[in-house]
Amino acid sequence: MTDTTSMKHQTLLTSGDFTAADEPFALFEAWLNEAIKSEPNDPNAMALATVDQDGLPDVRMVLMKGFDSEGFVFYSHIASQKGRELAANPKAALLFHWKSLRRQVRIRGNVTPVTDAEADAYFATRPKQAQIGAWASKQSQPLESRFAFEQAIAKVAAKHVIGEVPRPPGWSGWRITPVRIEFWHDRPFRLHDRIEFRRDAAGHPWSKTRMYP
Ligand SMILES: Cc1cc2nc3c(=O)[nH]c(=O)nc-3n(C[C@H](O)[C@H](O)[C@H](O)COP(=O)(O)O)c2cc1C
């Protein structure tokens, strides 16, 4: 029988090598793949921080639905609080925290809307109930009662009993193109490892710095 406890321990030990990485995206992918195996749910959940027009920070969880060397993508409602904040100030910070691995990844960068084709393609993969919910929700607006929401859902559902649900015009995605990505891994006695990758802008080379914990 395989001893999964000692295997997990081994993975955590050997992953100390992460400080040797010279580029952040492959390292992020390796950590995400480990998180997919060890997190109880939503290994792709990330905190998304934005600022409002007074400069007051705002933060909430969203699901990362794709990433590549261009950046990290999530989807939401354009007229939501976050959508309005990003329209006014298209910069954001992201934070992944994988408790099961005792790791965090901290990301900062500029934000651009995804293309309509990208948003359409992702929307088409969502379960029909979630597609209907996207039409029925006026995200971040006051809601009089749960019943009112259920009525709105029933109305949209009745309209789309047959056929595909198109993407609502007010629903899309954003891409955070990082200029900083920091990897943090717990070590005993709070002597944690931190490695920060920085670049001046997308397409520029990354520099890497080890930081005091
Ligand atoms: C684990 C988790 C994942 C979430 N994923 C999303 C998401 O991908 N998109 C989204 O619009 N809201 C998501 N939410 C809800 C948001 O946290 C938030 O409540 C909502 O988007 C409204 O935020 P806003 O008023 O700042 O715009 C998620 C919540 C949790 C706890």
PDB file of C-alpha atoms and ligand atoms in Angstrom:
ATOM      1  CA  MET A   1       0.000   0.000   0.000  1.00  0.00           C
ATOM      2  CA  THR A   2       1.277   3.497  -0.831  1.00  0.00           C
ATOM      3  CA  ASP A   3       1.957   5.763   2.116  1.00  0.00           C
ATOM      4  CA  THR A   4       0.274   8.965   0.885  1.00  0.00           C
ATOM      5  CA  THR A   5       1.190  10.907   4.040  1.00  0.00           C
ATOM      6  CA  SER A   6       4.885  10.415   3.493  1.00  0.00           C
ATOM      7  CA  MET A   7       4.473  11.066  -0.271  1.00  0.00           C
ATOM      8  CA  LYS A   8       2.772  14.377   0.492  1.00  0.00           C
ATOM      9  CA  HIS A   9       5.474  15.238   2.994  1.00  0.00           C
ATOM     10  CA  GLN A  10       8.095  14.397   0.363  1.00  0.00           C
ATOM     11  CA  THR A  11       6.383  16.669  -2.190  1.00  0.00           C
ATOM     12  CA  LEU A  12       6.365  19.533   0.275  1.00  0.00           C
ATOM     13  CA  LEU A  13      10.038  19.009   1.046  1.00  0.00           C
ATOM     14  CA  THR A  14      11.219  18.751  -2.539  1.00  0.00           C
ATOM     15  CA  SER A  15       9.133  21.728  -3.603  1.00  0.00           C
ATOM     16  CA  GLY A  16      11.621  23.835  -1.628  1.00  0.00           C
ATOM     17  CA  ASP A  17      13.398  23.834  -4.997  1.00  0.00           C
ATOM     18  CA  PHE A  18      10.832  26.327  -6.245  1.00  0.00           C
ATOM     19  CA  THR A  19      13.285  29.118  -5.455  1.00  0.00           C
ATOM     20  CA  ALA A  20      15.406  27.930  -8.395  1.00  0.00           C
ATOM     21  CA  ALA A  21      12.662  28.757 -10.933  1.00  0.00           C
ATOM     22  CA  ASP A  22      13.649  31.521 -13.364  1.00  0.00           C
ATOM     23  CA  GLU A  23      10.152  32.232 -14.730  1.00  0.00           C
ATOM     24  CA  PRO A  24       6.858  32.417 -12.805  1.00  0.00           C
ATOM     25  CA  PHE A  25       4.208  30.864 -15.082  1.00  0.00           C
ATOM     26  CA  ALA A  26       5.600  27.314 -15.129  1.00  0.00           C
ATOM     27  CA  LEU A  27       6.053  27.475 -11.362  1.00  0.00           C
ATOM     28  CA  PHE A  28       2.474  28.715 -10.947  1.00  0.00           C
ATOM     29  CA  GLU A  29       1.236  25.842 -13.091  1.00  0.00           C
ATOM     30  CA  ALA A  30       3.180  23.297 -11.013  1.00  0.00           C
ATOM     31  CA  TRP A  31       1.773  24.692  -7.754  1.00  0.00           C
ATOM     32  CA  LEU A  32      -1.782  24.844  -9.149  1.00  0.00           C
ATOM     33  CA  ASN A  33      -1.522  21.215 -10.255  1.00  0.00           C
ATOM     34  CA  GLU A  34      -0.478  20.217  -6.752  1.00  0.00           C
ATOM     35  CA  ALA A  35      -3.335  22.300  -5.300  1.00  0.00           C
ATOM     36  CA  ILE A  36      -5.825  20.547  -7.620  1.00  0.00           C
ATOM     37  CA  LYS A  37      -4.800  17.267  -5.987  1.00  0.00           C
ATOM     38  CA  SER A  38      -4.781  18.464  -2.391  1.00  0.00           C
ATOM     39  CA  GLU A  39      -7.426  21.192  -1.944  1.00  0.00           C
ATOM     40  CA  PRO A  40     -10.891  20.064  -0.757  1.00  0.00           C
ATOM     41  CA  ASN A  41     -12.567  22.404  -3.279  1.00  0.00           C
ATOM     42  CA  ASP A  42     -11.993  25.330  -5.674  1.00  0.00           C
ATOM     43  CA  PRO A  43      -8.187  25.189  -6.036  1.00  0.00           C
ATOM     44  CA  ASN A  44      -8.668  27.948  -8.653  1.00  0.00           C
ATOM     45  CA  ALA A  45     -10.307  30.337  -6.145  1.00  0.00           C
ATOM     46  CA  MET A  46      -8.449  33.620  -5.782  1.00  0.00           C
ATOM     47  CA  ALA A  47      -9.024  36.863  -3.926  1.00  0.00           C
ATOM     48  CA  LEU A  48      -9.373  39.763  -6.358  1.00  0.00           C
ATOM     49  CA  ALA A  49      -8.493  43.189  -4.964  1.00  0.00           C
ATOM     50  CA  THR A  50      -9.506  46.413  -6.704  1.00  0.00           C
ATOM     51  CA  VAL A  51      -9.868  50.009  -5.545  1.00  0.00           C
ATOM     52  CA  ASP A  52     -12.911  52.245  -5.733  1.00  0.00           C
ATOM     53  CA  GLN A  53     -12.935  55.832  -6.945  1.00  0.00           C
ATOM     54  CA  ASP A  54     -11.893  57.091  -3.480  1.00  0.00           C
ATOM     55  CA  GLY A  55      -8.903  54.734  -3.500  1.00  0.00           C
ATOM     56  CA  LEU A  56     -10.565  52.501  -0.888  1.00  0.00           C
ATOM     57  CA  PRO A  57      -9.524  48.863  -1.482  1.00  0.00           C
ATOM     58  CA  ASP A  58     -12.144  46.208  -2.107  1.00  0.00           C
ATOM     59  CA  VAL A  59     -11.617  42.444  -2.195  1.00  0.00           C
ATOM     60  CA  ARG A  60     -13.676  39.347  -2.988  1.00  0.00           C
ATOM     61  CA  MET A  61     -13.154  35.793  -4.186  1.00  0.00           C
ATOM     62  CA  VAL A  62     -13.486  34.827  -7.846  1.00  0.00           C
ATOM     63  CA  LEU A  63     -12.619  31.684  -9.793  1.00  0.00           C
ATOM     64  CA  MET A  64      -9.613  31.783 -12.107  1.00  0.00           C
ATOM     65  CA  LYS A  65     -10.841  30.289 -15.383  1.00  0.00           C
ATOM     66  CA  GLY A  66      -7.649  30.325 -17.391  1.00  0.00           C
ATOM     67  CA  PHE A  67      -4.072  31.497 -17.364  1.00  0.00           C
ATOM     68  CA  ASP A  68      -1.134  31.644 -19.727  1.00  0.00           C
ATOM     69  CA  SER A  69       1.834  33.918 -20.266  1.00  0.00           C
ATOM     70  CA  GLU A  70      -0.633  36.753 -20.996  1.00  0.00           C
ATOM     71  CA  GLY A  71      -2.231  36.567 -17.558  1.00  0.00           C
ATOM     72  CA  PHE A  72      -4.986  35.257 -15.302  1.00  0.00           C
ATOM     73  CA  VAL A  73      -8.627  35.324 -16.414  1.00  0.00           C
ATOM     74  CA  PHE A  74     -11.883  35.499 -14.431  1.00  0.00           C
ATOM     75  CA  TYR A  75     -15.504  36.194 -15.381  1.00  0.00           C
ATOM     76  CA  SER A  76     -18.221  38.300 -13.813  1.00  0.00           C
ATOM     77  CA  HIS A  77     -20.835  40.985 -14.427  1.00  0.00           C
ATOM     78  CA  ILE A  78     -19.599  44.207 -16.016  1.00  0.00           C
ATOM     79  CA  ALA A  79     -21.985  46.368 -13.943  1.00  0.00           C
ATOM     80  CA  SER A  80     -21.006  44.697 -10.642  1.00  0.00           C
ATOM     81  CA  GLN A  81     -19.034  46.586  -8.030  1.00  0.00           C
ATOM     82  CA  LYS A  82     -15.785  44.991  -9.239  1.00  0.00           C
ATOM     83  CA  GLY A  83     -16.719  45.658 -12.870  1.00  0.00           C
ATOM     84  CA  ARG A  84     -17.275  49.342 -12.151  1.00  0.00           C
ATOM     85  CA  GLU A  85     -14.075  49.584 -10.119  1.00  0.00           C
ATOM     86  CA  LEU A  86     -12.064  47.954 -12.904  1.00  0.00           C
ATOM     87  CA  ALA A  87     -13.600  50.241 -15.511  1.00  0.00           C
ATOM     88  CA  ALA A  88     -12.473  53.276 -13.485  1.00  0.00           C
ATOM     89  CA  ASN A  89      -9.079  51.858 -12.491  1.00  0.00           C
ATOM     90  CA  PRO A  90      -7.950  48.849 -14.539  1.00  0.00           C
ATOM     91  CA  LYS A  91      -5.383  47.512 -12.065  1.00  0.00           C
ATOM     92  CA  ALA A  92      -5.800  44.627  -9.651  1.00  0.00           C
ATOM     93  CA  ALA A  93      -4.113  42.283  -7.216  1.00  0.00           C
ATOM     94  CA  LEU A  94      -4.846  38.565  -6.906  1.00  0.00           C
ATOM     95  CA  LEU A  95      -4.111  36.162  -4.098  1.00  0.00           C
ATOM     96  CA  PHE A  96      -4.190  32.388  -4.124  1.00  0.00           C
ATOM     97  CA  HIS A  97      -3.930  30.705  -0.727  1.00  0.00           C
ATOM     98  CA  TRP A  98      -3.697  26.930  -0.712  1.00  0.00           C
ATOM     99  CA  LYS A  99      -4.045  25.930   2.939  1.00  0.00           C
ATOM    100  CA  SER A 100      -3.419  22.250   2.226  1.00  0.00           C
ATOM    101  CA  LEU A 101      -0.004  23.137   0.777  1.00  0.00           C
ATOM    102  CA  ARG A 102       0.741  26.081   3.068  1.00  0.00           C
ATOM    103  CA  ARG A 103       1.445  28.286   0.085  1.00  0.00           C
ATOM    104  CA  GLN A 104       0.345  31.607  -1.300  1.00  0.00           C
ATOM    105  CA  VAL A 105       0.831  33.288  -4.662  1.00  0.00           C
ATOM    106  CA  ARG A 106       0.455  37.038  -4.819  1.00  0.00           C
ATOM    107  CA  ILE A 107      -0.066  38.770  -8.169  1.00  0.00           C
ATOM    108  CA  ARG A 108      -0.320  42.436  -9.237  1.00  0.00           C
ATOM    109  CA  GLY A 109      -0.901  43.866 -12.649  1.00  0.00           C
ATOM    110  CA  ASN A 110      -2.912  45.677 -15.248  1.00  0.00           C
ATOM    111  CA  VAL A 111      -6.342  44.520 -16.273  1.00  0.00           C
ATOM    112  CA  THR A 112      -7.867  44.279 -19.734  1.00  0.00           C
ATOM    113  CA  PRO A 113     -11.253  42.915 -20.807  1.00  0.00           C
ATOM    114  CA  VAL A 114     -11.158  39.548 -22.591  1.00  0.00           C
ATOM    115  CA  THR A 115     -12.411  39.506 -26.176  1.00  0.00           C
ATOM    116  CA  ASP A 116     -16.093  38.819 -26.909  1.00  0.00           C
ATOM    117  CA  ALA A 117     -15.014  35.569 -28.587  1.00  0.00           C
ATOM    118  CA  GLU A 118     -13.223  34.423 -25.411  1.00  0.00           C
ATOM    119  CA  ALA A 119     -16.188  35.342 -23.200  1.00  0.00           C
ATOM    120  CA  ASP A 120     -18.637  33.596 -25.582  1.00  0.00           C
ATOM    121  CA  ALA A 121     -16.497  30.458 -25.633  1.00  0.00           C
ATOM    122  CA  TYR A 122     -16.256  30.274 -21.843  1.00  0.00           C
ATOM    123  CA  PHE A 123     -19.951  31.136 -21.301  1.00  0.00           C
ATOM    124  CA  ALA A 124     -20.926  28.270 -23.615  1.00  0.00           C
ATOM    125  CA  THR A 125     -19.137  25.789 -21.293  1.00  0.00           C
ATOM    126  CA  ARG A 126     -21.161  26.820 -18.210  1.00  0.00           C
ATOM    127  CA  PRO A 127     -24.079  24.674 -17.001  1.00  0.00           C
ATOM    128  CA  LYS A 128     -27.425  25.948 -18.336  1.00  0.00           C
ATOM    129  CA  GLN A 129     -28.613  26.902 -14.813  1.00  0.00           C
ATOM    130  CA  ALA A 130     -25.524  29.087 -14.360  1.00  0.00           C
ATOM    131  CA  GLN A 131     -26.127  30.674 -17.773  1.00  0.00           C
ATOM    132  CA  ILE A 132     -29.713  31.449 -16.773  1.00  0.00           C
ATOM    133  CA  GLY A 133     -28.504  32.830 -13.426  1.00  0.00           C
ATOM    134  CA  ALA A 134     -26.144  35.191 -15.243  1.00  0.00           C
ATOM    135  CA  TRP A 135     -29.142  36.699 -17.097  1.00  0.00           C
ATOM    136  CA  ALA A 136     -31.297  36.886 -13.954  1.00  0.00           C
ATOM    137  CA  SER A 137     -28.746  38.420 -11.574  1.00  0.00           C
ATOM    138  CA  LYS A 138     -28.186  42.159 -11.322  1.00  0.00           C
ATOM    139  CA  GLN A 139     -24.961  41.460  -9.465  1.00  0.00           C
ATOM    140  CA  SER A 140     -24.081  43.875  -6.639  1.00  0.00           C
ATOM    141  CA  GLN A 141     -27.522  45.628  -6.818  1.00  0.00           C
ATOM    142  CA  PRO A 142     -29.900  45.463  -3.832  1.00  0.00           C
ATOM    143  CA  LEU A 143     -32.252  42.430  -4.049  1.00  0.00           C
ATOM    144  CA  GLU A 144     -35.679  42.766  -2.435  1.00  0.00           C
ATOM    145  CA  SER A 145     -36.071  39.051  -1.583  1.00  0.00           C
ATOM    146  CA  ARG A 146     -34.853  35.580  -2.556  1.00  0.00           C
ATOM    147  CA  PHE A 147     -38.311  35.069  -4.075  1.00  0.00           C
ATOM    148  CA  ALA A 148     -37.823  38.011  -6.428  1.00  0.00           C
ATOM    149  CA  PHE A 149     -34.573  36.395  -7.651  1.00  0.00           C
ATOM    150  CA  GLU A 150     -36.294  33.021  -8.126  1.00  0.00           C
ATOM    151  CA  GLN A 151     -39.041  34.715 -10.136  1.00  0.00           C
ATOM    152  CA  ALA A 152     -36.436  36.379 -12.351  1.00  0.00           C
ATOM    153  CA  ILE A 153     -34.694  33.014 -12.851  1.00  0.00           C
ATOM    154  CA  ALA A 154     -38.000  31.306 -13.731  1.00  0.00           C
ATOM    155  CA  LYS A 155     -38.757  34.024 -16.287  1.00  0.00           C
ATOM    156  CA  VAL A 156     -35.371  33.608 -18.037  1.00  0.00           C
ATOM    157  CA  ALA A 157     -35.621  29.794 -17.844  1.00  0.00           C
ATOM    158  CA  ALA A 158     -39.076  29.884 -19.513  1.00  0.00           C
ATOM    159  CA  LYS A 159     -37.598  31.922 -22.363  1.00  0.00           C
ATOM    160  CA  HIS A 160     -34.826  29.390 -22.927  1.00  0.00           C
ATOM    161  CA  VAL A 161     -36.564  26.029 -22.417  1.00  0.00           C
ATOM    162  CA  ILE A 162     -35.341  25.031 -25.861  1.00  0.00           C
ATOM    163  CA  GLY A 163     -32.047  26.019 -27.393  1.00  0.00           C
ATOM    164  CA  GLU A 164     -28.859  27.595 -26.195  1.00  0.00           C
ATOM    165  CA  VAL A 165     -28.617  30.497 -23.760  1.00  0.00           C
ATOM    166  CA  PRO A 166     -26.584  33.330 -25.309  1.00  0.00           C
ATOM    167  CA  ARG A 167     -24.074  35.279 -23.221  1.00  0.00           C
ATOM    168  CA  PRO A 168     -25.714  38.305 -21.570  1.00  0.00           C
ATOM    169  CA  PRO A 169     -24.262  41.580 -22.892  1.00  0.00           C
ATOM    170  CA  GLY A 170     -23.373  42.664 -19.336  1.00  0.00           C
ATOM    171  CA  TRP A 171     -21.346  39.556 -18.519  1.00  0.00           C
ATOM    172  CA  SER A 172     -17.732  39.060 -19.521  1.00  0.00           C
ATOM    173  CA  GLY A 173     -14.194  38.454 -18.333  1.00  0.00           C
ATOM    174  CA  TRP A 174     -10.995  40.261 -17.481  1.00  0.00           C
ATOM    175  CA  ARG A 175      -7.334  39.350 -17.748  1.00  0.00           C
ATOM    176  CA  ILE A 176      -4.803  40.443 -15.144  1.00  0.00           C
ATOM    177  CA  THR A 177      -1.425  40.706 -16.837  1.00  0.00           C
ATOM    178  CA  PRO A 178       1.095  40.478 -14.019  1.00  0.00           C
ATOM    179  CA  VAL A 179       4.103  42.695 -13.462  1.00  0.00           C
ATOM    180  CA  ARG A 180       4.742  41.048 -10.073  1.00  0.00           C
ATOM    181  CA  ILE A 181       4.216  37.497  -8.896  1.00  0.00           C
ATOM    182  CA  GLU A 182       5.360  36.396  -5.468  1.00  0.00           C
ATOM    183  CA  PHE A 183       5.546  32.768  -4.352  1.00  0.00           C
ATOM    184  CA  TRP A 184       5.448  32.093  -0.618  1.00  0.00           C
ATOM    185  CA  HIS A 185       5.927  28.739   1.022  1.00  0.00           C
ATOM    186  CA  ASP A 186       5.630  28.015   4.705  1.00  0.00           C
ATOM    187  CA  ARG A 187       8.783  26.813   6.428  1.00  0.00           C
ATOM    188  CA  PRO A 188       9.160  25.806  10.091  1.00  0.00           C
ATOM    189  CA  PHE A 189       9.475  28.534  12.748  1.00  0.00           C
ATOM    190  CA  ARG A 190       8.108  31.170  10.343  1.00  0.00           C
ATOM    191  CA  LEU A 191      11.353  31.087   8.347  1.00  0.00           C
ATOM    192  CA  HIS A 192       9.319  31.027   5.158  1.00  0.00           C
ATOM    193  CA  ASP A 193      10.610  31.118   1.606  1.00  0.00           C
ATOM    194  CA  ARG A 194       9.557  34.067  -0.564  1.00  0.00           C
ATOM    195  CA  ILE A 195      10.523  34.627  -4.159  1.00  0.00           C
ATOM    196  CA  GLU A 196       9.304  37.653  -6.072  1.00  0.00           C
ATOM    197  CA  PHE A 197       9.343  37.924  -9.873  1.00  0.00           C
ATOM    198  CA  ARG A 198       9.121  41.446 -11.321  1.00  0.00           C
ATOM    199  CA  ARG A 199       9.075  42.937 -14.785  1.00  0.00           C
ATOM    200  CA  ASP A 200       8.526  46.460 -16.073  1.00  0.00           C
ATOM    201  CA  ALA A 201       5.700  45.514 -18.413  1.00  0.00           C
ATOM    202  CA  ALA A 202       4.241  42.544 -20.251  1.00  0.00           C
ATOM    203  CA  GLY A 203       6.779  41.055 -22.646  1.00  0.00           C
ATOM    204  CA  HIS A 204       9.764  42.400 -20.679  1.00  0.00           C
ATOM    205  CA  PRO A 205      12.157  39.965 -18.964  1.00  0.00           C
ATOM    206  CA  TRP A 206      11.488  38.862 -15.386  1.00  0.00           C
ATOM    207  CA  SER A 207      13.908  39.541 -12.551  1.00  0.00           C
ATOM    208  CA  LYS A 208      13.813  37.391  -9.443  1.00  0.00           C
ATOM    209  CA  THR A 209      14.487  38.398  -5.834  1.00  0.00           C
ATOM    210  CA  ARG A 210      14.469  36.345  -2.677  1.00  0.00           C
ATOM    211  CA  MET A 211      12.760  38.260   0.128  1.00  0.00           C
ATOM    212  CA  TYR A 212      13.013  38.111   3.909  1.00  0.00           C
ATOM    213  CA  PRO A 213       9.887  36.404   5.226  1.00  0.00           C
TER     214      PRO A 213
HETATM  215  C1  LIG B   1     -14.963  30.679  -3.851  1.00  0.00           C
HETATM  216  C2  LIG B   1     -15.739  31.793  -4.509  1.00  0.00           C
HETATM  217  C3  LIG B   1     -15.667  31.952  -5.882  1.00  0.00           C
HETATM  218  C4  LIG B   1     -16.363  32.984  -6.523  1.00  0.00           C
HETATM  219  N1  LIG B   1     -16.225  33.127  -7.863  1.00  0.00           N
HETATM  220  C5  LIG B   1     -16.824  34.182  -8.492  1.00  0.00           C
HETATM  221  C6  LIG B   1     -16.589  34.418  -9.889  1.00  0.00           C
HETATM  222  O1  LIG B   1     -15.820  33.708 -10.562  1.00  0.00           O
HETATM  223  N2  LIG B   1     -17.231  35.472 -10.453  1.00  0.00           N
HETATM  224  C7  LIG B   1     -18.066  36.294  -9.743  1.00  0.00           C
HETATM  225  O2  LIG B   1     -18.643  37.216 -10.315  1.00  0.00           O
HETATM  226  N3  LIG B   1     -18.273  36.108  -8.418  1.00  0.00           N
HETATM  227  C8  LIG B   1     -17.674  35.079  -7.774  1.00  0.00           C
HETATM  228  N4  LIG B   1     -17.860  34.880  -6.422  1.00  0.00           N
HETATM  229  C9  LIG B   1     -18.688  35.863  -5.692  1.00  0.00           C
HETATM  230  C10 LIG B   1     -17.830  37.118  -5.381  1.00  0.00           C
HETATM  231  O3  LIG B   1     -16.953  36.853  -4.299  1.00  0.00           O
HETATM  232  C11 LIG B   1     -18.683  38.372  -5.065  1.00  0.00           C
HETATM  233  O4  LIG B   1     -19.572  38.098  -4.015  1.00  0.00           O
HETATM  234  C12 LIG B   1     -19.483  38.851  -6.278  1.00  0.00           C
HETATM  235  O5  LIG B   1     -18.765  38.701  -7.487  1.00  0.00           O
HETATM  236  C13 LIG B   1     -19.864  40.318  -6.110  1.00  0.00           C
HETATM  237  O6  LIG B   1     -18.693  41.097  -5.948  1.00  0.00           O
HETATM  238  P1  LIG B   1     -18.658  42.686  -6.214  1.00  0.00           P
HETATM  239  O7  LIG B   1     -19.897  43.239  -5.575  1.00  0.00           O
HETATM  240  O8  LIG B   1     -17.409  43.184  -5.562  1.00  0.00           O
HETATM  241  O9  LIG B   1     -18.645  42.907  -7.697  1.00  0.00           O
HETATM  242  C14 LIG B   1     -17.183  33.865  -5.759  1.00  0.00           C
HETATM  243  C15 LIG B   1     -17.257  33.697  -4.366  1.00  0.00           C
HETATM  244  C16 LIG B   1     -16.551  32.679  -3.761  1.00  0.00           C
HETATM  245  C17 LIG B   1     -16.603  32.542  -2.253  1.00  0.00           C
END
